[in-house]
PDB file of C-alpha atoms in Angstrom:
ATOM      1  CA  MET A   1       0.000   0.000   0.000  1.00  0.00           C
ATOM      2  CA  SER A   2       1.570   3.275  -1.132  1.00  0.00           C
ATOM      3  CA  THR A   3       1.432   6.516   0.823  1.00  0.00           C
ATOM      4  CA  VAL A   4       1.411  10.186  -0.165  1.00  0.00           C
ATOM      5  CA  ASP A   5       2.081  13.295   1.897  1.00  0.00           C
ATOM      6  CA  VAL A   6      -0.854  15.421   2.997  1.00  0.00           C
ATOM      7  CA  ARG A   7      -0.160  19.130   2.558  1.00  0.00           C
ATOM      8  CA  LYS A   8      -1.685  21.856   4.706  1.00  0.00           C
ATOM      9  CA  ALA A   9      -2.897  25.213   3.433  1.00  0.00           C
ATOM     10  CA  ASP A  10       0.267  26.850   4.835  1.00  0.00           C
ATOM     11  CA  GLY A  11       2.436  24.593   2.675  1.00  0.00           C
ATOM     12  CA  THR A  12       3.679  22.256   5.412  1.00  0.00           C
ATOM     13  CA  ASN A  13       3.011  18.532   5.584  1.00  0.00           C
ATOM     14  CA  SER A  14       0.522  17.267   8.158  1.00  0.00           C
ATOM     15  CA  GLY A  15       1.370  13.597   7.700  1.00  0.00           C
ATOM     16  CA  THR A  16       0.693  10.891   5.172  1.00  0.00           C
ATOM     17  CA  VAL A  17      -2.298   9.008   3.857  1.00  0.00           C
ATOM     18  CA  GLU A  18      -2.402   5.458   2.532  1.00  0.00           C
ATOM     19  CA  LEU A  19      -3.695   4.748  -0.966  1.00  0.00           C
ATOM     20  CA  PRO A  20      -5.407   1.334  -1.133  1.00  0.00           C
ATOM     21  CA  ASP A  21      -3.711  -1.040  -3.555  1.00  0.00           C
ATOM     22  CA  GLU A  22      -7.024  -2.290  -4.930  1.00  0.00           C
ATOM     23  CA  ILE A  23      -7.693   1.198  -6.338  1.00  0.00           C
ATOM     24  CA  PHE A  24      -4.305   2.870  -6.731  1.00  0.00           C
ATOM     25  CA  ASP A  25      -2.139  -0.137  -7.620  1.00  0.00           C
ATOM     26  CA  ALA A  26      -4.404  -2.111  -9.926  1.00  0.00           C
ATOM     27  CA  GLN A  27      -3.481  -3.478 -13.321  1.00  0.00           C
ATOM     28  CA  ALA A  28      -4.224  -0.961 -16.062  1.00  0.00           C
ATOM     29  CA  SER A  29      -5.862  -2.296 -19.214  1.00  0.00           C
ATOM     30  CA  ILE A  30      -5.295   0.116 -22.082  1.00  0.00           C
ATOM     31  CA  PRO A  31      -7.981  -1.431 -24.346  1.00  0.00           C
ATOM     32  CA  LEU A  32     -10.520  -1.235 -21.520  1.00  0.00           C
ATOM     33  CA  MET A  33      -9.677   2.364 -20.698  1.00  0.00           C
ATOM     34  CA  HIS A  34      -9.889   3.245 -24.391  1.00  0.00           C
ATOM     35  CA  GLN A  35     -13.300   1.623 -24.703  1.00  0.00           C
ATOM     36  CA  VAL A  36     -14.652   3.415 -21.640  1.00  0.00           C
ATOM     37  CA  VAL A  37     -13.262   6.806 -22.711  1.00  0.00           C
ATOM     38  CA  VAL A  38     -14.675   6.461 -26.233  1.00  0.00           C
ATOM     39  CA  ALA A  39     -18.058   5.515 -24.786  1.00  0.00           C
ATOM     40  CA  GLN A  40     -17.939   8.521 -22.446  1.00  0.00           C
ATOM     41  CA  LEU A  41     -17.080  10.945 -25.248  1.00  0.00           C
ATOM     42  CA  ASN A  42     -19.752   9.467 -27.496  1.00  0.00           C
ATOM     43  CA  ALA A  43     -22.337   9.822 -24.754  1.00  0.00           C
ATOM     44  CA  ALA A  44     -21.580  13.563 -24.691  1.00  0.00           C
ATOM     45  CA  ARG A  45     -22.420  13.939 -28.385  1.00  0.00           C
ATOM     46  CA  GLN A  46     -25.839  15.413 -29.106  1.00  0.00           C
ATOM     47  CA  GLY A  47     -26.265  13.551 -32.384  1.00  0.00           C
ATOM     48  CA  THR A  48     -28.540  16.290 -33.782  1.00  0.00           C
ATOM     49  CA  HIS A  49     -26.494  16.945 -36.950  1.00  0.00           C
ATOM     50  CA  LYS A  50     -28.487  16.802 -40.182  1.00  0.00           C
ATOM     51  CA  ALA A  51     -27.845  17.370 -43.880  1.00  0.00           C
ATOM     52  CA  LYS A  52     -30.588  17.353 -46.513  1.00  0.00           C
ATOM     53  CA  SER A  53     -30.579  14.757 -49.239  1.00  0.00           C
ATOM     54  CA  ARG A  54     -31.663  15.582 -52.790  1.00  0.00           C
ATOM     55  CA  GLY A  55     -35.193  14.572 -51.946  1.00  0.00           C
ATOM     56  CA  GLU A  56     -35.352  17.065 -49.069  1.00  0.00           C
ATOM     57  CA  VAL A  57     -33.880  20.148 -50.745  1.00  0.00           C
ATOM     58  CA  ALA A  58     -36.498  22.667 -51.925  1.00  0.00           C
ATOM     59  CA  GLY A  59     -36.893  23.226 -55.666  1.00  0.00           C
ATOM     60  CA  GLY A  60     -35.532  21.275 -58.561  1.00  0.00           C
ATOM     61  CA  GLY A  61     -38.853  19.824 -59.673  1.00  0.00           C
ATOM     62  CA  LYS A  62     -38.361  20.844 -63.267  1.00  0.00           C
ATOM     63  CA  LYS A  63     -35.855  19.281 -65.619  1.00  0.00           C
ATOM     64  CA  PRO A  64     -33.124  21.938 -66.146  1.00  0.00           C
ATOM     65  CA  TYR A  65     -32.966  21.353 -69.917  1.00  0.00           C
ATOM     66  CA  LYS A  66     -34.159  18.843 -72.439  1.00  0.00           C
ATOM     67  CA  GLN A  67     -32.829  15.307 -72.463  1.00  0.00           C
ATOM     68  CA  LYS A  68     -31.200  15.312 -75.896  1.00  0.00           C
ATOM     69  CA  GLY A  69     -29.676  17.686 -78.382  1.00  0.00           C
ATOM     70  CA  THR A  70     -27.761  20.031 -76.076  1.00  0.00           C
ATOM     71  CA  GLY A  71     -24.449  18.196 -76.115  1.00  0.00           C
ATOM     72  CA  ARG A  72     -24.408  18.166 -72.335  1.00  0.00           C
ATOM     73  CA  ALA A  73     -24.908  15.333 -69.907  1.00  0.00           C
ATOM     74  CA  ARG A  74     -28.515  14.514 -69.158  1.00  0.00           C
ATOM     75  CA  GLN A  75     -29.824  16.037 -65.915  1.00  0.00           C
ATOM     76  CA  GLY A  76     -33.093  15.511 -64.148  1.00  0.00           C
ATOM     77  CA  SER A  77     -32.903  18.147 -61.389  1.00  0.00           C
ATOM     78  CA  ILE A  78     -30.751  21.090 -60.342  1.00  0.00           C
ATOM     79  CA  ARG A  79     -30.940  19.715 -56.797  1.00  0.00           C
ATOM     80  CA  ALA A  80     -28.804  16.681 -57.682  1.00  0.00           C
ATOM     81  CA  PRO A  81     -25.613  16.420 -55.562  1.00  0.00           C
ATOM     82  CA  GLN A  82     -23.325  17.679 -58.330  1.00  0.00           C
ATOM     83  CA  PHE A  83     -25.123  21.056 -58.487  1.00  0.00           C
ATOM     84  CA  THR A  84     -24.537  23.966 -56.128  1.00  0.00           C
ATOM     85  CA  GLY A  85     -27.391  23.994 -53.649  1.00  0.00           C
ATOM     86  CA  GLY A  86     -28.116  20.361 -54.309  1.00  0.00           C
ATOM     87  CA  GLY A  87     -28.606  17.597 -51.767  1.00  0.00           C
ATOM     88  CA  VAL A  88     -25.810  15.883 -49.838  1.00  0.00           C
ATOM     89  CA  VAL A  89     -24.926  12.280 -50.577  1.00  0.00           C
ATOM     90  CA  HIS A  90     -24.739  10.086 -47.469  1.00  0.00           C
ATOM     91  CA  GLY A  91     -24.826  13.163 -45.224  1.00  0.00           C
ATOM     92  CA  PRO A  92     -25.129  13.062 -41.443  1.00  0.00           C
ATOM     93  CA  VAL A  93     -28.507  12.267 -39.940  1.00  0.00           C
ATOM     94  CA  PRO A  94     -29.719  12.413 -36.324  1.00  0.00           C
ATOM     95  CA  ARG A  95     -28.533   9.376 -34.383  1.00  0.00           C
ATOM     96  CA  ASP A  96     -27.702   8.155 -30.914  1.00  0.00           C
ATOM     97  CA  TYR A  97     -23.970   7.573 -30.362  1.00  0.00           C
ATOM     98  CA  THR A  98     -24.389   5.887 -26.977  1.00  0.00           C
ATOM     99  CA  GLN A  99     -22.298   2.781 -26.379  1.00  0.00           C
ATOM    100  CA  ARG A 100     -23.141   0.285 -23.663  1.00  0.00           C
ATOM    101  CA  VAL A 101     -20.489   0.052 -20.948  1.00  0.00           C
ATOM    102  CA  ASN A 102     -21.415  -1.639 -17.669  1.00  0.00           C
ATOM    103  CA  LYS A 103     -20.512  -0.388 -14.202  1.00  0.00           C
ATOM    104  CA  LYS A 104     -17.806  -2.986 -13.613  1.00  0.00           C
ATOM    105  CA  MET A 105     -15.990  -1.908 -16.777  1.00  0.00           C
ATOM    106  CA  LYS A 106     -16.180   1.760 -15.791  1.00  0.00           C
ATOM    107  CA  ALA A 107     -14.890   1.005 -12.290  1.00  0.00           C
ATOM    108  CA  ALA A 108     -12.036  -1.142 -13.596  1.00  0.00           C
ATOM    109  CA  ALA A 109     -11.007   1.518 -16.124  1.00  0.00           C
ATOM    110  CA  LEU A 110     -11.017   4.207 -13.413  1.00  0.00           C
ATOM    111  CA  ARG A 111      -8.890   2.026 -11.136  1.00  0.00           C
ATOM    112  CA  GLY A 112      -6.440   1.514 -13.979  1.00  0.00           C
ATOM    113  CA  ALA A 113      -6.207   5.239 -14.701  1.00  0.00           C
ATOM    114  CA  LEU A 114      -5.706   6.155 -11.032  1.00  0.00           C
ATOM    115  CA  SER A 115      -3.135   3.394 -10.609  1.00  0.00           C
ATOM    116  CA  ASP A 116      -1.194   4.664 -13.604  1.00  0.00           C
ATOM    117  CA  ARG A 117      -1.118   8.183 -12.162  1.00  0.00           C
ATOM    118  CA  ALA A 118      -0.208   6.903  -8.691  1.00  0.00           C
ATOM    119  CA  ARG A 119       2.718   4.852  -9.986  1.00  0.00           C
ATOM    120  CA  GLU A 120       4.063   7.961 -11.711  1.00  0.00           C
ATOM    121  CA  GLY A 121       3.720  10.064  -8.555  1.00  0.00           C
ATOM    122  CA  ARG A 122       0.922  12.203  -9.982  1.00  0.00           C
ATOM    123  CA  ILE A 123      -1.553  11.744  -7.127  1.00  0.00           C
ATOM    124  CA  HIS A 124      -1.473  14.411  -4.391  1.00  0.00           C
ATOM    125  CA  VAL A 125      -3.522  15.113  -1.282  1.00  0.00           C
ATOM    126  CA  VAL A 126      -4.123  18.415   0.538  1.00  0.00           C
ATOM    127  CA  GLU A 127      -6.121  19.083   3.686  1.00  0.00           C
ATOM    128  CA  THR A 128      -7.653  22.181   2.121  1.00  0.00           C
ATOM    129  CA  PHE A 129      -6.660  24.949  -0.257  1.00  0.00           C
ATOM    130  CA  ILE A 130      -7.828  27.796   1.961  1.00  0.00           C
ATOM    131  CA  GLU A 131      -8.306  28.454   5.665  1.00  0.00           C
ATOM    132  CA  GLY A 132     -11.831  29.321   6.730  1.00  0.00           C
ATOM    133  CA  GLU A 133     -15.016  29.488   4.699  1.00  0.00           C
ATOM    134  CA  THR A 134     -14.262  32.609   2.633  1.00  0.00           C
ATOM    135  CA  PRO A 135     -13.225  31.823  -0.972  1.00  0.00           C
ATOM    136  CA  LYS A 136      -9.716  33.098  -1.773  1.00  0.00           C
ATOM    137  CA  THR A 137      -8.463  32.296  -5.254  1.00  0.00           C
ATOM    138  CA  LYS A 138      -4.981  33.735  -4.677  1.00  0.00           C
ATOM    139  CA  ASP A 139      -4.400  31.621  -1.554  1.00  0.00           C
ATOM    140  CA  ALA A 140      -5.818  28.483  -3.176  1.00  0.00           C
ATOM    141  CA  LEU A 141      -3.576  28.884  -6.222  1.00  0.00           C
ATOM    142  CA  ALA A 142      -0.541  29.417  -4.003  1.00  0.00           C
ATOM    143  CA  VAL A 143      -1.184  26.040  -2.362  1.00  0.00           C
ATOM    144  CA  LEU A 144      -1.798  24.385  -5.719  1.00  0.00           C
ATOM    145  CA  ARG A 145       1.337  25.844  -7.310  1.00  0.00           C
ATOM    146  CA  GLY A 146       3.303  24.630  -4.319  1.00  0.00           C
ATOM    147  CA  ILE A 147       2.330  21.122  -5.403  1.00  0.00           C
ATOM    148  CA  THR A 148       2.524  21.347  -9.181  1.00  0.00           C
ATOM    149  CA  GLU A 149       2.999  23.795 -12.032  1.00  0.00           C
ATOM    150  CA  ALA A 150       1.249  21.505 -14.509  1.00  0.00           C
ATOM    151  CA  ARG A 151      -0.988  23.079 -17.132  1.00  0.00           C
ATOM    152  CA  ARG A 152      -3.792  20.553 -16.644  1.00  0.00           C
ATOM    153  CA  VAL A 153      -4.650  19.740 -13.046  1.00  0.00           C
ATOM    154  CA  LEU A 154      -7.638  17.717 -11.917  1.00  0.00           C
ATOM    155  CA  VAL A 155      -8.771  18.822  -8.462  1.00  0.00           C
ATOM    156  CA  VAL A 156     -11.201  16.497  -6.687  1.00  0.00           C
ATOM    157  CA  LEU A 157     -13.328  18.050  -3.948  1.00  0.00           C
ATOM    158  CA  ALA A 158     -15.973  16.832  -1.539  1.00  0.00           C
ATOM    159  CA  ARG A 159     -19.516  17.535  -2.652  1.00  0.00           C
ATOM    160  CA  ASP A 160     -20.195  20.085   0.109  1.00  0.00           C
ATOM    161  CA  ASP A 161     -16.809  21.856  -0.227  1.00  0.00           C
ATOM    162  CA  GLU A 162     -18.151  25.139  -1.581  1.00  0.00           C
ATOM    163  CA  ALA A 163     -15.303  27.379  -0.396  1.00  0.00           C
ATOM    164  CA  ASN A 164     -12.574  25.488  -2.263  1.00  0.00           C
ATOM    165  CA  TRP A 165     -14.813  25.142  -5.310  1.00  0.00           C
ATOM    166  CA  LEU A 166     -15.434  28.896  -5.508  1.00  0.00           C
ATOM    167  CA  SER A 167     -11.738  29.565  -4.979  1.00  0.00           C
ATOM    168  CA  LEU A 168     -10.559  27.478  -7.930  1.00  0.00           C
ATOM    169  CA  ARG A 169     -13.427  27.443 -10.405  1.00  0.00           C
ATOM    170  CA  ASN A 170     -12.102  30.361 -12.517  1.00  0.00           C
ATOM    171  CA  GLU A 171      -8.564  29.027 -12.930  1.00  0.00           C
ATOM    172  CA  GLN A 172      -8.183  27.814 -16.526  1.00  0.00           C
ATOM    173  CA  SER A 173      -5.536  25.204 -15.738  1.00  0.00           C
ATOM    174  CA  VAL A 174      -7.773  23.529 -13.134  1.00  0.00           C
ATOM    175  CA  HIS A 175     -10.622  21.138 -13.795  1.00  0.00           C
ATOM    176  CA  LEU A 176     -12.849  20.640 -10.769  1.00  0.00           C
ATOM    177  CA  LEU A 177     -14.816  17.492  -9.966  1.00  0.00           C
ATOM    178  CA  VAL A 178     -16.648  16.245  -6.922  1.00  0.00           C
ATOM    179  CA  ALA A 179     -15.540  12.840  -5.690  1.00  0.00           C
ATOM    180  CA  ASP A 180     -18.545  10.894  -6.970  1.00  0.00           C
ATOM    181  CA  GLN A 181     -18.048  12.300 -10.489  1.00  0.00           C
ATOM    182  CA  LEU A 182     -14.473  11.078 -10.876  1.00  0.00           C
ATOM    183  CA  ASN A 183     -14.081   9.347 -14.237  1.00  0.00           C
ATOM    184  CA  THR A 184     -11.450   7.728 -16.440  1.00  0.00           C
ATOM    185  CA  HIS A 185     -11.359  10.420 -19.125  1.00  0.00           C
ATOM    186  CA  ASP A 186     -10.724  13.335 -16.770  1.00  0.00           C
ATOM    187  CA  VAL A 187      -8.015  11.397 -14.919  1.00  0.00           C
ATOM    188  CA  LEU A 188      -6.192  10.498 -18.125  1.00  0.00           C
ATOM    189  CA  VAL A 189      -6.247  13.980 -19.672  1.00  0.00           C
ATOM    190  CA  ALA A 190      -4.923  15.571 -16.468  1.00  0.00           C
ATOM    191  CA  ASP A 191      -1.197  15.922 -15.854  1.00  0.00           C
ATOM    192  CA  GLN A 192      -1.682  15.837 -12.065  1.00  0.00           C
ATOM    193  CA  VAL A 193      -4.560  14.759  -9.791  1.00  0.00           C
ATOM    194  CA  VAL A 194      -5.060  16.529  -6.459  1.00  0.00           C
ATOM    195  CA  PHE A 195      -7.528  15.293  -3.834  1.00  0.00           C
ATOM    196  CA  THR A 196      -8.570  17.109  -0.711  1.00  0.00           C
ATOM    197  CA  SER A 197      -8.569  14.846   2.338  1.00  0.00           C
ATOM    198  CA  ALA A 198     -12.357  15.007   2.533  1.00  0.00           C
ATOM    199  CA  ALA A 199     -12.699  14.187  -1.172  1.00  0.00           C
ATOM    200  CA  LEU A 200     -10.369  11.193  -0.890  1.00  0.00           C
ATOM    201  CA  ASP A 201     -12.355   9.849   2.069  1.00  0.00           C
ATOM    202  CA  GLU A 202     -15.578  10.429   0.162  1.00  0.00           C
ATOM    203  CA  PHE A 203     -14.194   8.642  -2.901  1.00  0.00           C
ATOM    204  CA  LEU A 204     -12.951   5.693  -0.855  1.00  0.00           C
ATOM    205  CA  GLY A 205     -16.221   5.512   1.041  1.00  0.00           C
ATOM    206  CA  VAL A 206     -14.766   6.401   4.447  1.00  0.00           C
ATOM    207  CA  PRO A 207     -17.501   7.701   6.782  1.00  0.00           C
ATOM    208  CA  ALA A 208     -17.015  11.302   7.874  1.00  0.00           C
ATOM    209  CA  GLU A 209     -17.157  10.385  11.584  1.00  0.00           C
ATOM    210  CA  SER A 210     -14.406   7.771  11.348  1.00  0.00           C
ATOM    211  CA  SER A 211     -12.272  10.169   9.314  1.00  0.00           C
ATOM    212  CA  ALA A 212     -12.657  12.895  11.927  1.00  0.00           C
ATOM    213  CA  SER A 213     -11.802  10.509  14.761  1.00  0.00           C
ATOM    214  CA  ALA A 214      -8.719   9.316  12.884  1.00  0.00           C
ATOM    215  CA  ASP A 215      -7.536  12.901  12.518  1.00  0.00           C
ATOM    216  CA  ALA A 216      -8.131  13.514  16.204  1.00  0.00           C
ATOM    217  CA  ASP A 217      -6.142  10.398  17.146  1.00  0.00           C
ATOM    218  CA  SER A 218      -3.222  11.454  14.946  1.00  0.00           C
ATOM    219  CA  ASN A 219      -3.231  14.925  16.550  1.00  0.00           C
ATOM    220  CA  GLU A 220      -3.197  13.418  20.033  1.00  0.00           C
ATOM    221  CA  GLU A 221      -0.300  11.162  19.117  1.00  0.00           C
ATOM    222  CA  GLY A 222       1.582  14.138  17.711  1.00  0.00           C
TER     223      GLY A 222
END
């Protein structure tokens, strides 16, 4: 079981946290991750694109010129595909791009992506980005830049962590997610992944009460 340092808002380390091997040291299957990511991107497509065929374009009911005697190729309508303003051959039509991917596949792909990032030292944990409940973008970015200068950072927050969310939501290099929305695509496109302690507990399914008691025990021991 690997461990990572937990950074405080003032930049110092408050200890370490263990990353379970079943999630952060699992075997990564590239074909599985590819399948899940493609399915996720396809699910985001609206599928409302549409081009008119020659039968749907207005006009063109009359033959443009007589069949014979002109020396030109015979034409039946000025709305044929070869004419400007004509219909489109095999154009896009509304469709559903959804691909079926079951929950076990999604979970396995996410474990593989997180494990890949963990093995490369790209998983980080902070207690919080700011002190107090008042959003402070400058302070939050100072903590984040103390961890990484990467251009694409995935920050995972607890669902009720409004102060940190408001502090980082306008930073272009940061992509924010709540713990229960963590997915394979966003992990793979990020250069670094940063959890808050609360978000990591929420993601791992650790009850808030047990997490608080564990912190209290560690403070007493210190």
